[in-house]
Coordinates of N, CA, C and O in Angstrom, one line a residue:
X286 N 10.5 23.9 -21.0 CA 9.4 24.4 -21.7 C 8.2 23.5 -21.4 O 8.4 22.2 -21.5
X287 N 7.0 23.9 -20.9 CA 6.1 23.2 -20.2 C 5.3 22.6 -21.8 O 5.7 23.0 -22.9
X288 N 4.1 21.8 -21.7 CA 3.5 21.3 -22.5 C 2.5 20.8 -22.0 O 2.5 20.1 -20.9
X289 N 1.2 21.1 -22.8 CA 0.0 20.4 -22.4 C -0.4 19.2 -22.9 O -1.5 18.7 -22.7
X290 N 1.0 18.7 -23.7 CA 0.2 16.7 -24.1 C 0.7 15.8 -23.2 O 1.8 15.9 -22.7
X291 N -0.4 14.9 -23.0 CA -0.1 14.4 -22.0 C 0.7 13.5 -21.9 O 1.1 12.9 -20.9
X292 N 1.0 13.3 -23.5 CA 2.1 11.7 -23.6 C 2.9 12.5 -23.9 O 3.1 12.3 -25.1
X293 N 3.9 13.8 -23.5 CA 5.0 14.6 -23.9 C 6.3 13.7 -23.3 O 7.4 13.7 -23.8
X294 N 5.6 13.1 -22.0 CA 6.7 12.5 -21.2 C 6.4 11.2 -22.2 O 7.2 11.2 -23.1
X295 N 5.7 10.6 -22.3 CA 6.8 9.0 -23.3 C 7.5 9.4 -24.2 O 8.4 8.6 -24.5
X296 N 7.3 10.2 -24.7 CA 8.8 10.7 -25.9 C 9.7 10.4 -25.6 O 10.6 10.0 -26.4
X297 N 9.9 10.7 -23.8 CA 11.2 10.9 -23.2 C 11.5 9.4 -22.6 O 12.7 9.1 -22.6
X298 N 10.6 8.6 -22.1 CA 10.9 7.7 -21.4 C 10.1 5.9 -21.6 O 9.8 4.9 -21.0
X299 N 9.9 6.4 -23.3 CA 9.0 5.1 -23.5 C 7.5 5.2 -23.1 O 7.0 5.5 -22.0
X300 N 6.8 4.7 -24.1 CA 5.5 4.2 -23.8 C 5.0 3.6 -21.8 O 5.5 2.7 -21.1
X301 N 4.0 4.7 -21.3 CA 3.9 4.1 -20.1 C 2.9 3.2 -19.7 O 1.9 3.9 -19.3
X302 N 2.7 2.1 -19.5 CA 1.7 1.4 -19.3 C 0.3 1.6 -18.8 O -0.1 2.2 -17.8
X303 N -0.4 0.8 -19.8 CA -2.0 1.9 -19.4 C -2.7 0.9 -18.4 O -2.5 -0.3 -18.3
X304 N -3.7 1.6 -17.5 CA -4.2 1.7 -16.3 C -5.0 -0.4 -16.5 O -5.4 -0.8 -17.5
X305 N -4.9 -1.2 -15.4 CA -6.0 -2.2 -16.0 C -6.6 -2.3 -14.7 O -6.2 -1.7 -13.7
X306 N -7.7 -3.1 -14.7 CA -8.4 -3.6 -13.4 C -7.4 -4.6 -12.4 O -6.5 -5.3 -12.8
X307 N -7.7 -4.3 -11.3 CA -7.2 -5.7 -10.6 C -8.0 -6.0 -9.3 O -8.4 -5.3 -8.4
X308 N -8.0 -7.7 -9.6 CA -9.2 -8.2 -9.0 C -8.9 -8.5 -7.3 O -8.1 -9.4 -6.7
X309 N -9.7 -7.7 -6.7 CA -9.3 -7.8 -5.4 C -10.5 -8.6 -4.5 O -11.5 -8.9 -5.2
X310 N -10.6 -8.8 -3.2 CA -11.7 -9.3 -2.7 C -11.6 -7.8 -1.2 O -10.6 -7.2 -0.9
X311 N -12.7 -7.7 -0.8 CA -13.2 -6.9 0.3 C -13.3 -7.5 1.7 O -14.1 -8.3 2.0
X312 N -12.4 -7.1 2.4 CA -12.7 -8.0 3.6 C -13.1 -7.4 5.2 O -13.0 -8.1 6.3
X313 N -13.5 -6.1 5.0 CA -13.5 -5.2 6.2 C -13.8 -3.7 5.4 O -13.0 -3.3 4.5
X314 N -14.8 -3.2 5.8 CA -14.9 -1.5 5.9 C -15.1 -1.2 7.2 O -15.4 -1.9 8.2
X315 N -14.9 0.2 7.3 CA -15.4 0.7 8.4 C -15.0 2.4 8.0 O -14.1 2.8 7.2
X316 N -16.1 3.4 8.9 CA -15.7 4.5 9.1 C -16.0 5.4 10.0 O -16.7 5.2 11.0
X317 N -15.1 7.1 9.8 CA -15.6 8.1 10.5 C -16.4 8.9 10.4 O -17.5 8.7 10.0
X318 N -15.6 10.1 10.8 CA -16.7 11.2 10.9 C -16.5 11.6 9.0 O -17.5 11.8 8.3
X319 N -15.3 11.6 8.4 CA -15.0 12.3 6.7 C -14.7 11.3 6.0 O -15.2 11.4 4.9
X320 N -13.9 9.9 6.3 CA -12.8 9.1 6.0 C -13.5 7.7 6.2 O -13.9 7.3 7.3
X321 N -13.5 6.7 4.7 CA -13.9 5.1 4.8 C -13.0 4.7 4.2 O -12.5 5.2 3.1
X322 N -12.8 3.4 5.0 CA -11.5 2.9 5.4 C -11.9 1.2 4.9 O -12.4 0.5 5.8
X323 N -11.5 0.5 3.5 CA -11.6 -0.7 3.2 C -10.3 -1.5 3.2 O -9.2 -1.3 2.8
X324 N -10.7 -2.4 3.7 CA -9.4 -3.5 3.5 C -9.8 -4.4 3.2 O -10.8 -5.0 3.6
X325 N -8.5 -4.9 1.8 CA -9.1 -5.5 0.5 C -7.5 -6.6 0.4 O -6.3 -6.2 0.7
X326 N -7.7 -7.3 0.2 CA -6.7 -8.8 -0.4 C -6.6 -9.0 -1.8 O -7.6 -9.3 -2.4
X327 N -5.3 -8.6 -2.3 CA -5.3 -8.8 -4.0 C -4.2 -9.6 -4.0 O -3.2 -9.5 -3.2
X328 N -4.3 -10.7 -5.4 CA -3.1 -11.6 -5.5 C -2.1 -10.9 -6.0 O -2.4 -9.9 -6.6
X329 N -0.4 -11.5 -5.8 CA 0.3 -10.9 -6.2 C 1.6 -11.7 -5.9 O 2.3 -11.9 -5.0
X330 N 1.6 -12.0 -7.4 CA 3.1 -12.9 -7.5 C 2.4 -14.4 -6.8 O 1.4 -15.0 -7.0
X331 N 3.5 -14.8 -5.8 CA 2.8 -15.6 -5.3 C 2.5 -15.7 -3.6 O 3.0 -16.4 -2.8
X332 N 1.2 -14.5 -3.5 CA 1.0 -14.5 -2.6 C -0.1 -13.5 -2.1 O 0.5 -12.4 -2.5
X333 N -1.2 -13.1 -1.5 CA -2.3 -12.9 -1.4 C -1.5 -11.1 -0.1 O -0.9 -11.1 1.0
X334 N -1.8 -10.6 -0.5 CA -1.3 -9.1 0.0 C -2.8 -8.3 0.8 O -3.5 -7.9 -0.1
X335 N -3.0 -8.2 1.5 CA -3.5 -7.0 2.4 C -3.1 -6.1 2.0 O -2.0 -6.0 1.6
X336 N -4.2 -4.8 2.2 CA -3.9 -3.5 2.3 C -5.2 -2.8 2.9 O -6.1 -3.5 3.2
X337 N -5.2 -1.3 2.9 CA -6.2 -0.9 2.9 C -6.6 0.2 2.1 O -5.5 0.8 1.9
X338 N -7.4 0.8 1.6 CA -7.8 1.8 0.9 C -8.7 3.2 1.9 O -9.7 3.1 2.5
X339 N -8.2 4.1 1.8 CA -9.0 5.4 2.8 C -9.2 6.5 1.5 O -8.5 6.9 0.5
X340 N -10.4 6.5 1.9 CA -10.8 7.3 0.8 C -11.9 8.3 1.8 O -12.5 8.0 2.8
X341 N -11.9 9.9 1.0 CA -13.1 10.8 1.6 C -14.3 10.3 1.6 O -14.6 9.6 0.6
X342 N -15.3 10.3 2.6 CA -16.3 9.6 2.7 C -17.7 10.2 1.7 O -18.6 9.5 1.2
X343 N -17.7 11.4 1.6 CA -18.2 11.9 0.7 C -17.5 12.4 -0.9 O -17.5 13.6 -1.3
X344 N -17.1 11.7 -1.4 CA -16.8 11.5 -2.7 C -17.2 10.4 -3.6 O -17.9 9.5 -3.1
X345 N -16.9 10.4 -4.7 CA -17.4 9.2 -5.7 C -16.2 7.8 -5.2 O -15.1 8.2 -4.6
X346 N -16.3 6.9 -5.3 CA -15.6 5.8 -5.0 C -14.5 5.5 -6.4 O -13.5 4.8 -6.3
X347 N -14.9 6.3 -7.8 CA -14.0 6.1 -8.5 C -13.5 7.2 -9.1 O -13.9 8.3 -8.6
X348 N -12.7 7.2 -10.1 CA -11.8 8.7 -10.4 C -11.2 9.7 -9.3 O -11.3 10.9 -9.4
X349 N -10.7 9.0 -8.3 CA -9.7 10.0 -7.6 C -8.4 9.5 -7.4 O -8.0 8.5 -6.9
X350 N -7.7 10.5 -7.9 CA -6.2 10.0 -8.1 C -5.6 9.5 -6.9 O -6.0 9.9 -5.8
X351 N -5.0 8.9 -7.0 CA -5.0 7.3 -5.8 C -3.2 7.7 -5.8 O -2.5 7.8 -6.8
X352 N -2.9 7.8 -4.5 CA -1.2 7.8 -3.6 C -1.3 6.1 -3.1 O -2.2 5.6 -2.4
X353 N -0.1 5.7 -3.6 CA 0.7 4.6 -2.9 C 1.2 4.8 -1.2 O 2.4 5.1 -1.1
X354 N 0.6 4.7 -0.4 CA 1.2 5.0 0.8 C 2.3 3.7 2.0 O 1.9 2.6 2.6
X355 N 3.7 4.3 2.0 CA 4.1 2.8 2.1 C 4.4 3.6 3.3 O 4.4 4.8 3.3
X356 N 4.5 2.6 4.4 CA 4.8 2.8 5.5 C 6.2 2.9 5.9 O 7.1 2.7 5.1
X357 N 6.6 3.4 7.4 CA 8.4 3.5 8.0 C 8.7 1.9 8.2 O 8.1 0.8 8.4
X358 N 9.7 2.5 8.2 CA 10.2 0.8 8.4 C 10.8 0.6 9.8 O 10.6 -0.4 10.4
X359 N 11.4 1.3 10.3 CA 12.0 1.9 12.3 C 11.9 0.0 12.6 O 11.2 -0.3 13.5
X360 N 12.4 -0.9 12.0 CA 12.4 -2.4 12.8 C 11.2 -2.6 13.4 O 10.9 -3.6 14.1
X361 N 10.4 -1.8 13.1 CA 9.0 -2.2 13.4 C 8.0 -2.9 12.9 O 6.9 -2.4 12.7
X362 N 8.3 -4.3 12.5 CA 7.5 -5.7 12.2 C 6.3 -5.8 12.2 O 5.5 -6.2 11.4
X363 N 6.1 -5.2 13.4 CA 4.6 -5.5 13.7 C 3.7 -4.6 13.5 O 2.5 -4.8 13.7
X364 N 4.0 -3.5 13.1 CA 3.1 -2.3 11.8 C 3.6 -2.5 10.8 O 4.6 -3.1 10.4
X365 N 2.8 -2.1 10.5 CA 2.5 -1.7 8.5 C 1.4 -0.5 8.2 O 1.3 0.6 8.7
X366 N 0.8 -1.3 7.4 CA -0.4 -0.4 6.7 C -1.1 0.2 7.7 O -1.4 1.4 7.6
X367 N -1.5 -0.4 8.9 CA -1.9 0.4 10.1 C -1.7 1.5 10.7 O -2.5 2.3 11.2
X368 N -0.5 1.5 10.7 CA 0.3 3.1 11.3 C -0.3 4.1 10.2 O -1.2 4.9 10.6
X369 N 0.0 4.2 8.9 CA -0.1 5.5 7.7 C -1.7 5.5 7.6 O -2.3 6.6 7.2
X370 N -2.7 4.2 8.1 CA -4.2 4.9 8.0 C -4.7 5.3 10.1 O -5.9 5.3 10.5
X371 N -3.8 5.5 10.7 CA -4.2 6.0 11.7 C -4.7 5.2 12.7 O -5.6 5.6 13.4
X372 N -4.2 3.7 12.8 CA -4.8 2.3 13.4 C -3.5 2.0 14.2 O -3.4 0.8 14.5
X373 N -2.9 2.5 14.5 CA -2.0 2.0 15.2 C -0.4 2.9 15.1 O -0.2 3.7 14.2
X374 N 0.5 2.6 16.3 CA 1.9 3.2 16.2 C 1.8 4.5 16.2 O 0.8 4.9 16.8
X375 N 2.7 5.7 15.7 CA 2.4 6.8 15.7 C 1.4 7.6 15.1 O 1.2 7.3 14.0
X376 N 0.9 8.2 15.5 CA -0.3 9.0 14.7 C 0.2 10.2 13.9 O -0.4 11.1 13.2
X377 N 1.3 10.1 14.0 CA 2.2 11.4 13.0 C 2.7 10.7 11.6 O 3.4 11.3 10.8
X378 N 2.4 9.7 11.6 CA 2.5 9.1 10.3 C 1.7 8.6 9.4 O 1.8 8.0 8.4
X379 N 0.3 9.4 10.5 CA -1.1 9.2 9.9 C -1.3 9.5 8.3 O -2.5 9.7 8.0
X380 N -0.4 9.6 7.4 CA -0.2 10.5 6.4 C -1.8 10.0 5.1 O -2.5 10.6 4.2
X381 N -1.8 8.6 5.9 CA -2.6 8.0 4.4 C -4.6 8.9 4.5 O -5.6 8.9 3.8
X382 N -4.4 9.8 6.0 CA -5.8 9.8 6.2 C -5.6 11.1 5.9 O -6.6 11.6 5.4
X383 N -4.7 11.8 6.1 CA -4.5 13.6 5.4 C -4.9 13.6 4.2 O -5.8 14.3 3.8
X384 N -4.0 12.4 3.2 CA -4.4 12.6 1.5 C -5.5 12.6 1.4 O -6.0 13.4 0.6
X385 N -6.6 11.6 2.3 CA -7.8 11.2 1.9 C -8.7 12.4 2.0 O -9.4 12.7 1.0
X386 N -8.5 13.1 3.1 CA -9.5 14.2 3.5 C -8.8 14.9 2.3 O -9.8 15.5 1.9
X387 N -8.0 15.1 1.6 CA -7.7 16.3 0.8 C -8.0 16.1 -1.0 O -7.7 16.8 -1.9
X388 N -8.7 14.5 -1.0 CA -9.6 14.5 -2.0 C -8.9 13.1 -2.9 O -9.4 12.5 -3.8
X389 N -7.6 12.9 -2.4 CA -6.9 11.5 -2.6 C -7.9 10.1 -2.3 O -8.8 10.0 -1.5
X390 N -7.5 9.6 -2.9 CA -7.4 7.9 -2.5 C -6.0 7.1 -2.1 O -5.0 6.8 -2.7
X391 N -6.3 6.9 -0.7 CA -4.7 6.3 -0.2 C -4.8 5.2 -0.1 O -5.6 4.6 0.6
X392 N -3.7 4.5 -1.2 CA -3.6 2.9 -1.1 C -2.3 2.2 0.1 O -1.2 2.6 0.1
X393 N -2.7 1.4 0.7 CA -1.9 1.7 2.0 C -1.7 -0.3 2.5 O -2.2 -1.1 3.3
X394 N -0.3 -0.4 1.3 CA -0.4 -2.3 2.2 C 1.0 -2.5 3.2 O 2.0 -1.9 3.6
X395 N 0.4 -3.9 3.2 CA 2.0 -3.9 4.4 C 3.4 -4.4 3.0 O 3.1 -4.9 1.9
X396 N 4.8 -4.0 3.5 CA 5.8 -4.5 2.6 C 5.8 -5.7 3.1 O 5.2 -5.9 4.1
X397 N 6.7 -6.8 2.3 CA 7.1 -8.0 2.9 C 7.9 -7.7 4.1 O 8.9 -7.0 4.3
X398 N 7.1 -8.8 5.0 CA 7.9 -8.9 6.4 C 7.3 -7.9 7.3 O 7.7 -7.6 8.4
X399 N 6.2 -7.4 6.8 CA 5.5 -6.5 8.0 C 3.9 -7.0 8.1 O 3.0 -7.2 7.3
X400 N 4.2 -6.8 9.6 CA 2.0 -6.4 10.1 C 1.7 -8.5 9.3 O 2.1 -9.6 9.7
X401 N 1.1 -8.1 8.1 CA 0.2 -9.6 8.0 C 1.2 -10.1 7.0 O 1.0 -11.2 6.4
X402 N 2.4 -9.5 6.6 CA 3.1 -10.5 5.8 C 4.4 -10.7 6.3 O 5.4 -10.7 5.6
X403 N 4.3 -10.9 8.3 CA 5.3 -11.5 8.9 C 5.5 -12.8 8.0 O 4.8 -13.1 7.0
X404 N 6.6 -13.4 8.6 CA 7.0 -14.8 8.1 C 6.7 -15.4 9.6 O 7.0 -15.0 10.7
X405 N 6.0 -16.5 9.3 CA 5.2 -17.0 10.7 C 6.9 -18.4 11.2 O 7.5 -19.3 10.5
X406 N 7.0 -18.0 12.3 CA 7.6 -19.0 13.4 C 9.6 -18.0 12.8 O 10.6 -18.4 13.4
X407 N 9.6 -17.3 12.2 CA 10.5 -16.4 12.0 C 10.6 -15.3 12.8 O 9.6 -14.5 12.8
X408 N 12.1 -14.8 13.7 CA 12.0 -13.7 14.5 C 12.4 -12.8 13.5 O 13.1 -12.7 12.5
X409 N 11.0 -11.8 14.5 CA 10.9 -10.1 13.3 C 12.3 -10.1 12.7 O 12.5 -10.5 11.6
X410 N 13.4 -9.5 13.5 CA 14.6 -8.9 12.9 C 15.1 -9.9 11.9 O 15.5 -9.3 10.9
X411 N 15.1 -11.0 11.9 CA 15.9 -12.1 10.9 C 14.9 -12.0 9.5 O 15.5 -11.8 8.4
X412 N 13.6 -12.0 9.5 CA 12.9 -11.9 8.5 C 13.1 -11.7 7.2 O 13.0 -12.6 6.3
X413 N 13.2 -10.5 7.1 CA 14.0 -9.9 6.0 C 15.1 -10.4 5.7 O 15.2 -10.7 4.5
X414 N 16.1 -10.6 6.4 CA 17.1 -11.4 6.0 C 17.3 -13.0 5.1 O 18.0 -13.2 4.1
X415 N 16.5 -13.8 5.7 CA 16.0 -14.9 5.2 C 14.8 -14.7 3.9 O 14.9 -15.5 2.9
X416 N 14.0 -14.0 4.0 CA 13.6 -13.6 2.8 C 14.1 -13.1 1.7 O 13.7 -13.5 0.7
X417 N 15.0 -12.0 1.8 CA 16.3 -11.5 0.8 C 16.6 -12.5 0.2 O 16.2 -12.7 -0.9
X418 N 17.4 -13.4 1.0 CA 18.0 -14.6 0.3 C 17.3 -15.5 -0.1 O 17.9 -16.3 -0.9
X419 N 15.9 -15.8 0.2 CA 15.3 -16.8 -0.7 C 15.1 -16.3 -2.3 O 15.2 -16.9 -3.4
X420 N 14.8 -14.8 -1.9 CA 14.4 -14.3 -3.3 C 15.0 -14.1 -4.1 O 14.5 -14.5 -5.2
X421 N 16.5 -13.4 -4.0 CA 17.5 -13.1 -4.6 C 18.1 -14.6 -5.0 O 18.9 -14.6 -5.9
X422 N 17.8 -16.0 -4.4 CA 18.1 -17.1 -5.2 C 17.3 -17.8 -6.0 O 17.5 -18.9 -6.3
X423 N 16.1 -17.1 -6.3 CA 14.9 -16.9 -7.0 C 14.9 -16.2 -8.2 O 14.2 -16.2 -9.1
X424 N 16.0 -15.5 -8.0 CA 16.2 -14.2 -9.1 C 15.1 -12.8 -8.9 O 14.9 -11.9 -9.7
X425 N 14.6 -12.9 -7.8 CA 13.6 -11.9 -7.6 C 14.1 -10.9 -6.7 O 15.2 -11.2 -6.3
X426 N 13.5 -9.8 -6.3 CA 14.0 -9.3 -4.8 C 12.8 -8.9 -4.1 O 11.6 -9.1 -4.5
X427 N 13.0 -8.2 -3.1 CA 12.0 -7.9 -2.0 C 10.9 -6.9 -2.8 O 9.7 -7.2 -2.6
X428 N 11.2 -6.0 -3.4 CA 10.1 -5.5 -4.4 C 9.2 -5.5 -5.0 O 8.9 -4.5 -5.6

C-alpha cells in the first residue's frame, strides 16, 4: 500500500539521519557546452578525499537531488572519479554526466586505492591488500 508521508519508511527502519553541511574546499571548475564540472577536497576520517561534482550548467547550484557515483573497479588503479565524469578510460561509463544533463547532481570520488588515493611507493594490485589489513587491524574497513 503506497503512502504519501514521508517518514512512512522510519516506522520501518528507524529514524533516518537528517541532511548536514559538509565543509569542503574547491579546487578546480571547469566546463561545457550543458555540464560544470567542480572538484572539491573534503575531510574524512583520516584523510582529505577528492572528488568531483557535475552538475547541469543551467540550473540552480542547490536543491538537486544529488547520485553517489562510484566508479568500476576492472584492477584499474589509475581511474577513479575520472572515468564516471567523462575525463578519462571508457566513455561508456560516462554515467556521472548523463545524471547531470538529466537534472541530477553527480557526486563522483575516487574509492580508497584509486586515481589520488593510490598508496604512494605501493604496487597498484597489492594496495588494497595492504590497506585491508591495516584497517581491518584498526577495526575499520575499506568503506
Amino acid at each position: 500500500m503506497a503512502t504519501k508521508d514521508p517518514h512512512a519508511i522510519e516506522s520501518l527502519i528507524g529514524k533516518l539521519p537528517r541532511p548536514k553541511r559538509i565543509a569542503y574546499k574547491k579546487l578546480d571548475s571547469f566546463a561545457d557546452d550543458d555540464l560544470t564540472y567542480e572538484k572539491i577536497e573534503f575531510p574524512s576520517e583520516d584523510e582529505a578525499i577528492r572528488a568531483y561534482i557535475v552538475r547541469p550548467k543551467n540550473k540552480p547550484t542547490h536543491r538537486l537531488p544529488v547520485v553517489y557515483c562510484h566508479h568500476q573497479h576492472a584492477r584499474q588503479f589509475f581511474l577513479g572519479k575520472r572515468e564516471v565524469i567523462g575525463r578519462g578510460g571508457d566513455s561508456r561509463q560516462a554515467y556521472a554526466c548523463a545524471l547531470a544533463r538529466k537534472g541530477y547532481m553527480a557526486f563522483a570520488p575516487d574509492a580508497k586505492c584509486f586515481e589520488e588515493r593510490m598508496i604512494p611507493g605501493v604496487k597498484e594490485e597489492l594496495a588494497e591488500i595492504f590497506e585491508f589489513a591495516r584497517l581491518v587491524s584498526q577495526g575499520r574497513s575499506l568503506q
